[in-house]
Tab-separated table of C-alpha atoms in Angstrom:
chain	number	residue	atom	x	y	z
Z	1384	MET	CA	0.000	0.000	0.000
Z	1385	SER	CA	1.408	3.380	-0.916
Z	1386	MET	CA	1.410	5.926	1.875
Z	1387	LYS	CA	1.028	9.676	1.652
Z	1388	ILE	CA	4.500	10.139	3.069
Z	1389	GLY	CA	7.594	8.037	3.589
Z	1390	ARG	CA	7.702	6.227	6.904
Z	1391	CYS	CA	10.417	4.687	9.031
Z	1392	LEU	CA	9.763	1.345	10.745
Z	1393	MET	CA	11.405	0.591	14.080
Z	1394	GLY	CA	11.151	-2.643	16.043
Z	1395	MET	CA	10.901	-2.393	19.810
Z	1396	ALA	CA	13.856	-4.754	20.116
Z	1397	VAL	CA	15.875	-2.154	18.243
Z	1398	LEU	CA	14.486	0.588	20.442
Z	1399	CYS	CA	15.413	-1.246	23.618
Z	1400	ALA	CA	18.961	-1.694	22.332
Z	1401	MET	CA	19.104	2.073	21.665
Z	1402	GLU	CA	20.261	1.630	18.091
Z	1403	THR	CA	19.889	4.685	15.890
Z	1404	GLY	CA	19.687	2.878	12.536
Z	1405	CYS	CA	16.305	2.960	10.880
Z	1406	LYS	CA	15.223	1.435	7.556
Z	1407	ALA	CA	12.798	3.231	5.289
Z	1408	LYS	CA	9.565	1.506	4.379
Z	1409	GLY	CA	7.138	2.470	1.636
Z	1410	VAL	CA	8.835	5.754	0.777
Z	1411	THR	CA	7.073	7.987	-1.714
Z	1412	SER	CA	7.799	11.593	-2.517
Z	1413	THR	CA	5.385	14.274	-1.354
Z	1414	ALA	CA	4.846	17.335	-3.530
Z	1415	ASP	CA	3.389	20.175	-1.516
Z	1416	ALA	CA	1.447	23.114	-2.832
Z	1417	GLY	CA	2.702	25.475	-0.158
Z	1418	ASP	CA	1.977	26.573	3.352
Z	1419	GLN	CA	-1.799	26.266	3.223
Z	1420	THR	CA	-3.668	25.906	6.474
Z	1421	PRO	CA	-6.966	23.971	6.539
Z	1422	THR	CA	-9.769	25.563	8.465
Z	1423	SER	CA	-9.566	24.539	12.112
Z	1424	ILE	CA	-12.640	23.006	13.705
Z	1425	VAL	CA	-11.596	24.202	17.149
Z	1426	SER	CA	-14.386	26.367	18.517
Z	1427	ALA	CA	-14.045	28.397	21.685
Z	1428	ALA	CA	-17.833	28.599	21.834
Z	1429	THR	CA	-18.265	24.827	22.009
Z	1430	PRO	CA	-20.261	24.001	25.123
Z	1431	LYS	CA	-18.532	21.762	27.636
Z	1432	THR	CA	-20.096	19.117	29.808
Z	1433	ALA	CA	-18.880	17.255	32.855
Z	1434	PRO	CA	-16.223	14.751	31.708
Z	1435	ARG	CA	-17.275	11.139	31.561
Z	1436	LYS	CA	-14.989	8.358	32.688
Z	1437	LEU	CA	-12.571	7.504	29.916
Z	1438	PRO	CA	-11.739	3.844	29.284
Z	1439	PRO	CA	-8.135	2.927	30.141
Z	1440	ASP	CA	-5.582	2.074	27.482
Z	1441	PRO	CA	-4.650	-1.634	27.186
Z	1442	SER	CA	-1.731	-3.036	29.154
Z	1443	PRO	CA	1.655	-2.186	27.589
Z	1444	TYR	CA	3.357	-4.742	25.365
Z	1445	LEU	CA	6.425	-5.125	27.617
Z	1446	SER	CA	4.727	-4.700	31.001
Z	1447	ALA	CA	6.691	-7.686	32.346
Z	1448	LYS	CA	9.784	-5.481	32.053
Z	1449	ALA	CA	8.313	-2.440	33.812
Z	1450	SER	CA	10.971	-2.712	36.517
Z	1451	GLU	CA	13.543	-1.597	33.943
Z	1452	ALA	CA	11.805	1.758	33.380
Z	1453	PRO	CA	13.380	3.753	36.260
Z	1454	ALA	CA	16.911	2.988	35.065
Z	1455	LEU	CA	15.949	3.858	31.499
Z	1456	GLU	CA	14.452	7.165	32.633
Z	1457	ALA	CA	17.612	7.963	34.600
Z	1458	GLU	CA	19.621	7.452	31.402
Z	1459	LEU	CA	17.223	9.729	29.556
Z	1460	VAL	CA	17.405	12.566	32.085
Z	1461	ALA	CA	21.211	12.340	32.027
Z	1462	ASP	CA	21.300	12.640	28.236
Z	1463	LYS	CA	22.824	16.000	27.249
Z	1464	SER	CA	20.503	16.429	24.240
Z	1465	TYR	CA	17.489	15.797	26.495
Z	1466	THR	CA	18.558	18.618	28.797
Z	1467	THR	CA	19.171	20.916	25.835
Z	1468	ILE	CA	15.734	20.665	24.187
Z	1469	TRP	CA	14.028	22.386	27.120
Z	1470	ASP	CA	16.042	25.545	26.505
Z	1471	GLU	CA	13.937	28.096	24.601
Z	1472	LYS	CA	16.840	28.574	22.179
Z	1473	HIS	CA	16.218	25.016	20.981
Z	1474	LEU	CA	12.475	25.219	20.361
Z	1475	ASP	CA	12.845	23.768	16.845
Z	1476	ASP	CA	14.625	20.719	18.255
Z	1477	ARG	CA	11.926	20.325	20.876
Z	1478	ASN	CA	9.144	20.453	18.261
Z	1479	LEU	CA	10.872	17.743	16.237
Z	1480	VAL	CA	11.237	15.527	19.308
Z	1481	PHE	CA	7.624	16.146	20.324
Z	1482	SER	CA	6.477	15.174	16.807
Z	1483	ALA	CA	8.434	11.919	16.948
Z	1484	ILE	CA	7.137	10.993	20.413
Z	1485	SER	CA	3.611	11.821	19.267
Z	1486	GLU	CA	3.975	9.341	16.389
Z	1487	LEU	CA	5.261	6.676	18.771
Z	1488	LEU	CA	2.075	7.023	20.839
Z	1489	ILE	CA	-0.121	7.030	17.740
Z	1490	THR	CA	1.433	4.060	15.935
Z	1491	GLU	CA	2.008	1.731	18.894
Z	1492	GLU	CA	0.194	-1.560	18.200
Z	1493	LEU	CA	-1.136	-4.336	20.397
Z	1494	GLU	CA	1.147	-7.364	20.646
Z	1495	SER	CA	3.639	-5.801	18.265
Z	1496	ASP	CA	7.196	-4.513	18.479
Z	1497	ARG	CA	6.785	-2.021	15.636
Z	1498	VAL	CA	6.293	1.713	15.613
Z	1499	PHE	CA	6.464	4.210	12.753
Z	1500	ILE	CA	7.946	7.661	12.358
Z	1501	PRO	CA	7.947	9.646	9.086
Z	1502	GLU	CA	11.278	9.035	7.372
Z	1503	ASN	CA	12.031	12.697	6.737
Z	1504	LEU	CA	11.462	13.372	10.449
Z	1505	VAL	CA	13.855	10.558	11.364
Z	1506	LYS	CA	16.517	11.973	9.045
Z	1507	GLU	CA	16.229	15.429	10.596
Z	1508	LEU	CA	16.409	14.007	14.123
Z	1509	GLU	CA	19.515	12.048	13.178
Z	1510	ARG	CA	21.077	15.122	11.571
Z	1511	ARG	CA	20.559	17.056	14.788
Z	1512	LYS	CA	21.764	14.111	16.901
Z	1513	LEU	CA	18.389	13.778	18.664
Z	1514	MET	CA	17.306	10.317	17.501
Z	1515	ASN	CA	19.074	8.370	20.248
Z	1516	MET	CA	17.244	10.433	22.861
Z	1517	VAL	CA	13.909	9.720	21.143
Z	1518	LEU	CA	14.708	5.998	21.232
Z	1519	LYS	CA	15.311	6.203	24.978
Z	1520	VAL	CA	11.830	7.648	25.447
Z	1521	SER	CA	10.340	5.029	23.152
Z	1522	ALA	CA	11.945	2.193	25.140
Z	1523	ILE	CA	9.981	3.249	28.225
Z	1524	ILE	CA	6.498	3.524	26.663
Z	1525	PRO	CA	5.960	-0.231	25.988
Z	1526	ARG	CA	7.190	-1.079	29.489
Z	1527	THR	CA	4.942	1.248	31.468
Z	1528	GLY	CA	2.191	2.240	29.033
Z	1529	ALA	CA	3.055	5.877	29.719
Z	1530	LEU	CA	5.588	8.552	28.948
Z	1531	PRO	CA	8.574	9.014	31.285
Z	1532	GLY	CA	7.416	11.146	34.212
Z	1533	ASP	CA	9.979	13.915	33.793
Z	1534	PHE	CA	9.335	14.160	30.057
Z	1535	ALA	CA	5.527	14.180	30.510
Z	1536	ALA	CA	5.634	16.977	33.089
Z	1537	LYS	CA	7.969	19.187	31.060
Z	1538	ALA	CA	6.194	18.502	27.770
Z	1539	LYS	CA	2.792	19.335	29.258
Z	1540	GLY	CA	4.087	22.649	30.569
Z	1541	SER	CA	5.736	23.471	27.251
Z	1542	ILE	CA	2.607	22.646	25.250
Z	1543	SER	CA	0.392	24.654	27.595
Z	1544	SER	CA	2.561	27.722	26.967
Z	1545	LEU	CA	1.742	27.469	23.236
Z	1546	ALA	CA	-2.045	27.316	23.637
Z	1547	SER	CA	-2.682	30.868	22.428
Z	1548	GLU	CA	-0.760	30.359	19.178
Z	1549	PRO	CA	-2.414	29.373	15.863
Z	1550	ARG	CA	-3.387	25.697	15.854
Z	1551	HIS	CA	-2.672	25.725	19.616
Z	1552	GLY	CA	0.995	25.692	18.588
Z	1553	VAL	CA	0.981	21.895	18.177
Z	1554	TRP	CA	1.279	21.448	14.417
Z	1555	SER	CA	2.317	23.269	11.259
Z	1556	PRO	CA	0.977	22.887	7.697
Z	1557	LYS	CA	3.032	20.581	5.504
Z	1558	LYS	CA	5.778	22.247	3.535
Z	1559	ALA	CA	7.897	20.618	0.865
Z	1560	GLY	CA	11.454	19.854	1.880
Z	1561	THR	CA	10.901	20.107	5.636
Z	1562	ALA	CA	10.298	17.540	8.361
Z	1563	PRO	CA	6.643	17.368	9.470
Z	1564	ILE	CA	5.773	19.124	12.713
Z	1565	ASP	CA	2.680	17.629	14.329
Z	1566	PHE	CA	2.499	16.765	18.001
Z	1567	ALA	CA	-1.256	17.273	18.400
Z	1568	GLY	CA	-1.540	13.614	19.402
Z	1569	LEU	CA	0.961	14.126	22.210
Z	1570	ALA	CA	-0.866	17.290	23.300
Z	1571	TYR	CA	-4.152	15.426	23.627
Z	1572	TYR	CA	-2.527	12.428	25.320
Z	1573	LEU	CA	-1.168	14.761	28.006
Z	1574	ASN	CA	-4.552	16.530	28.330
Z	1575	PRO	CA	-7.092	13.700	27.935
Z	1576	GLU	CA	-10.042	15.689	29.308
Z	1577	ASP	CA	-9.486	18.694	27.031
Z	1578	ALA	CA	-11.877	18.709	24.056
Z	1579	ASP	CA	-10.019	21.547	22.334
Z	1580	TYR	CA	-6.842	19.487	22.043
Z	1581	MET	CA	-8.804	16.547	20.627
Z	1582	ARG	CA	-10.426	18.876	18.100
Z	1583	GLU	CA	-7.004	20.201	17.109
Z	1584	PHE	CA	-5.741	16.648	16.748
Z	1585	ILE	CA	-8.626	15.760	14.402
Z	1586	THR	CA	-7.938	18.890	12.354
Z	1587	ALA	CA	-4.229	18.099	12.121
Z	1588	ARG	CA	-4.840	14.514	11.030
Z	1589	SER	CA	-7.419	15.570	8.446
Z	1590	GLY	CA	-5.321	18.276	6.811
Z	1591	GLY	CA	-1.901	18.400	8.414
Z	1592	PRO	CA	1.536	17.140	7.387
Z	1593	ILE	CA	1.124	13.454	8.327
Z	1594	GLY	CA	-2.522	12.359	8.071
Z	1595	TRP	CA	-4.479	9.477	9.567
Z	1596	GLU	CA	-2.564	6.272	10.178
Z	1597	ASN	CA	-3.318	2.781	8.882
Z	1598	SER	CA	-2.986	0.388	11.809
Z	1599	ALA	CA	-4.835	-2.906	12.270
Z	1600	LYS	CA	-4.510	-3.142	16.071
Z	1601	PRO	CA	-3.689	0.265	17.537
Z	1602	VAL	CA	-3.155	0.589	21.279
Z	1603	ARG	CA	-4.962	3.951	21.165
Z	1604	PRO	CA	-7.640	3.818	18.426
Z	1605	TYR	CA	-8.738	7.377	19.272
Z	1606	LEU	CA	-5.374	8.553	17.904
Z	1607	VAL	CA	-5.560	6.404	14.763
Z	1608	ARG	CA	-9.145	6.453	13.432
Z	1609	GLU	CA	-11.334	9.483	12.795
Z	1610	ARG	CA	-14.475	7.722	14.025
Z	1611	ALA	CA	-12.806	6.669	17.292
Z	1612	ALA	CA	-11.467	10.209	17.734
Z	1613	LEU	CA	-14.947	11.713	17.358
Z	1614	GLU	CA	-16.407	9.123	19.739
Z	1615	ARG	CA	-13.700	10.042	22.241
Z	1616	LEU	CA	-14.532	13.707	21.756
Z	1617	ALA	CA	-18.171	12.934	22.571
Z	1618	LEU	CA	-17.024	11.505	25.919
Z	1619	ILE	CA	-15.228	14.681	26.985
Z	1620	GLY	CA	-17.434	17.360	25.433
Z	1621	THR	CA	-20.461	18.060	23.271
Z	1622	LEU	CA	-20.150	17.465	19.543
Z	1623	THR	CA	-20.939	20.364	17.252
Z	1624	THR	CA	-23.567	19.857	14.556
Z	1625	ASP	CA	-20.858	19.287	11.946
Z	1626	GLU	CA	-18.984	16.837	14.161
Z	1627	ALA	CA	-22.143	14.854	14.915
Z	1628	ALA	CA	-22.970	14.723	11.193
Z	1629	ARG	CA	-19.447	13.541	10.354
Z	1630	LEU	CA	-19.595	10.840	13.024
Z	1631	ALA	CA	-22.964	9.643	11.680
Z	1632	GLU	CA	-21.492	9.582	8.169
Z	1633	LEU	CA	-18.541	7.482	9.312
Z	1634	LYS	CA	-20.808	5.048	11.161
Z	1635	ALA	CA	-22.977	4.634	8.047
Z	1636	SER	CA	-20.060	4.259	5.624
Z	1637	LYS	CA	-19.436	0.782	4.220
Z	1638	LEU	CA	-15.819	1.802	3.691
Z	1639	GLY	CA	-15.116	2.471	7.349
Z	1640	ASP	CA	-12.510	5.088	8.170
Z	1641	ALA	CA	-9.287	3.280	7.309
Z	1642	PRO	CA	-7.032	5.567	5.246
Z	1643	PRO	CA	-7.525	4.706	1.544
Z	1644	GLU	CA	-4.707	3.966	-0.877
Z	1645	GLU	CA	-4.065	7.011	-3.024
Z	1646	ILE	CA	-3.770	5.852	-6.616
Z	1647	ASP	CA	-3.255	7.391	-10.028
Z	1648	LEU	CA	-6.402	6.849	-12.128
Z	1649	ALA	CA	-4.440	6.603	-15.375
Z	1650	LYS	CA	-2.331	3.790	-13.906
Z	1651	LEU	CA	-5.427	1.929	-12.654
Z	1652	LEU	CA	-7.120	2.110	-16.061
Z	1653	LYS	CA	-3.946	1.134	-17.914
Z	1654	GLU	CA	-3.447	-1.919	-15.684
Z	1655	TYR	CA	-7.012	-3.133	-16.156
Z	1656	GLY	CA	-6.846	-2.426	-19.871
Z	1657	SER	CA	-3.708	-4.524	-20.358
Z	1658	ASN	CA	-3.934	-7.348	-17.798
Z	1659	GLU	CA	-7.120	-7.874	-15.756
Z	1660	VAL	CA	-5.716	-10.721	-13.640
Z	1661	ARG	CA	-2.645	-8.775	-12.613
Z	1662	ALA	CA	-4.733	-5.674	-11.942
Z	1663	ASP	CA	-7.095	-7.641	-9.682
Z	1664	ASP	CA	-4.108	-8.851	-7.683
Z	1665	SER	CA	-3.014	-5.247	-7.182
Z	1666	PHE	CA	-6.339	-3.475	-6.649
Z	1667	LYS	CA	-9.405	-5.688	-6.191
Z	1668	GLY	CA	-10.936	-5.392	-2.717
Z	1669	HIS	CA	-8.799	-2.366	-1.875
Z	1670	VAL	CA	-10.252	0.923	-0.649
Z	1671	VAL	CA	-8.753	3.561	-2.927
Z	1672	GLU	CA	-8.918	7.315	-3.456
Z	1673	PHE	CA	-8.308	9.019	-6.789
Z	1674	GLY	CA	-9.068	12.113	-8.833
Z	1675	GLY	CA	-10.538	12.297	-12.320
Z	1676	VAL	CA	-13.026	13.908	-14.684
Z	1677	ALA	CA	-16.770	13.304	-14.293
Z	1678	GLY	CA	-18.567	11.711	-17.229
Z	1679	ALA	CA	-22.055	10.307	-17.635
Z	1680	LEU	CA	-24.323	10.032	-14.590
Z	1681	GLU	CA	-26.940	7.254	-14.649
Z	1682	ARG	CA	-29.518	5.741	-12.319
Z	1683	GLY	CA	-28.813	2.164	-11.344
Z	1684	THR	CA	-31.284	-0.572	-12.206
Z	1685	ILE	CA	-31.669	-1.451	-8.518
Z	1686	GLY	CA	-31.397	2.041	-7.083
Z	1687	GLY	CA	-28.576	4.413	-6.445
Z	1688	ILE	CA	-26.589	6.243	-9.115
Z	1689	THR	CA	-23.511	5.487	-11.181
Z	1690	LEU	CA	-20.923	8.012	-12.327
Z	1691	ALA	CA	-18.386	7.350	-15.069
Z	1692	ILE	CA	-14.973	8.843	-14.298
Z	1693	GLY	CA	-11.977	9.038	-16.605
Z	1694	THR	CA	-8.777	10.975	-17.108
Z	1695	GLY	CA	-10.390	13.332	-19.628
Z	1696	LYS	CA	-9.126	11.622	-22.797
Z	1697	ALA	CA	-11.544	11.318	-25.722
Z	1698	PHE	CA	-13.078	7.863	-26.317
Z	1699	GLU	CA	-11.339	6.485	-23.239
Z	1700	HIS	CA	-11.870	2.805	-22.427
Z	1701	PRO	CA	-12.032	1.403	-19.902
Z	1702	GLN	CA	-13.221	4.062	-17.507
Z	1703	VAL	CA	-14.136	3.795	-13.844
Z	1704	HIS	CA	-17.815	3.309	-13.034
Z	1705	CYS	CA	-18.475	4.482	-9.480
Z	1706	PHE	CA	-21.541	3.112	-7.684
Z	1707	PHE	CA	-22.669	5.598	-5.030
Z	1708	GLU	CA	-24.736	4.940	-1.940
Z	1709	ARG	CA	-28.094	6.726	-1.619
Z	1710	THR	CA	-26.638	9.011	1.050
Z	1711	GLN	CA	-24.387	10.476	-1.654
Z	1712	THR	CA	-27.153	11.093	-4.192
Z	1713	GLU	CA	-27.620	14.842	-3.706
Z	1714	LYS	CA	-23.886	15.542	-3.806
Z	1715	VAL	CA	-23.386	13.532	-7.004
Z	1716	LYS	CA	-26.467	15.002	-8.732
Z	1717	ALA	CA	-24.896	18.445	-8.382
Z	1718	LEU	CA	-21.969	17.418	-10.635
Z	1719	ASN	CA	-21.695	18.252	-14.332
Z	1720	LYS	CA	-19.822	16.476	-17.090
Z	1721	GLY	CA	-16.227	17.663	-17.150
Z	1722	ASP	CA	-16.085	18.533	-13.461
Z	1723	ARG	CA	-12.940	17.514	-11.624
Z	1724	VAL	CA	-13.881	15.071	-8.862
Z	1725	ARG	CA	-12.143	13.147	-6.119
Z	1726	VAL	CA	-13.625	9.842	-5.003
Z	1727	ARG	CA	-12.922	6.988	-2.653
Z	1728	GLY	CA	-14.418	3.522	-2.866
Z	1729	LYS	CA	-13.698	-0.224	-3.022
Z	1730	VAL	CA	-12.384	-1.743	-6.255
Z	1731	ASP	CA	-14.594	-4.609	-7.460
Z	1732	GLY	CA	-12.831	-5.620	-10.666
Z	1733	LEU	CA	-13.513	-5.277	-14.398
Z	1734	VAL	CA	-16.969	-5.686	-16.001
Z	1735	MET	CA	-16.528	-3.796	-19.295
Z	1736	ASN	CA	-15.339	-0.929	-17.088
Z	1737	VAL	CA	-13.547	-0.835	-13.726
Z	1738	ILE	CA	-16.211	-1.117	-11.027
Z	1739	ILE	CA	-15.792	0.862	-7.808
Z	1740	ARG	CA	-18.462	0.254	-5.152
Z	1741	TYR	CA	-19.597	2.138	-2.021
Z	1742	CYS	CA	-18.228	5.344	-3.548
Z	1743	GLU	CA	-18.071	8.616	-1.631
Z	1744	LEU	CA	-17.115	12.044	-2.907
Z	1745	VAL	CA	-14.091	13.466	-1.129
Z	1746	GLU	CA	-14.504	17.151	-0.368
């Protein structure tokens, strides 16, 4: 599966040994259109209710080795680079470290020794000689199920001091050629009763530099899936009308909220046009997202509507035929031939054209 950004895979055994080597996995380049900030959904006017009891996170993967944590934390606190990042002159270093620790919390999986950090973030941490310190923090998390006490206290204070800045100071829009800065997950983890930080996290994942993760068994689903994040938000505050509508949409979706594979429509059509069997092996059953040009819109014989989508070439064959759910009808009816559209759905193979089912327009 191709990811939006390159990622770096680290086994916990490697983390515990404090090795700084890290192999890239699934690296793809990311072209960025500039420093564009999506509209934040954080609302100061959102009514707050008495917090409900939050369910605890599962037991940590290496809980049998929890007794090792104090010695590991002592090593961390004695690390010169760890002491340095709390100096205001090294705020950039601190933001990079916070972003890496945030990803460790987000990508930690049940019964697994793997965690992921964006590769370009790893490279920048290594360049600044900060990666070994990050690994020391990451060795403690699977043993105790929590951040090191000294780190948690200092990080919470640092993040609180940024609260009045744009985006609460916890993430920056993606920018080509720079390491991603997004520690909104860490900010919420340290402030689990604060609805504003959860809202900022959802905003950052939906339009920030990293995006939603794709994890089968996350330790903290509320940091990995949009639906789980909104359900968590409902436990600590009152959902806005838009948030409630989005949660209802996710619950009704037959695609779920797993991040789709971003594909090139021209490549999909070329593969199915030249070798159906090979194309099925690559795409059939996969939830994908792609852009294209709207063609003919038809009513299905058993309800719903179907939209032909191509690359815009004349007499193109095959094209994609997207089958939309009834909940999408009004949105799709508003389209005209030639409109640029972006769609996600599940590939169902070739029947004259490439069939994509359970389609949803991506706004």
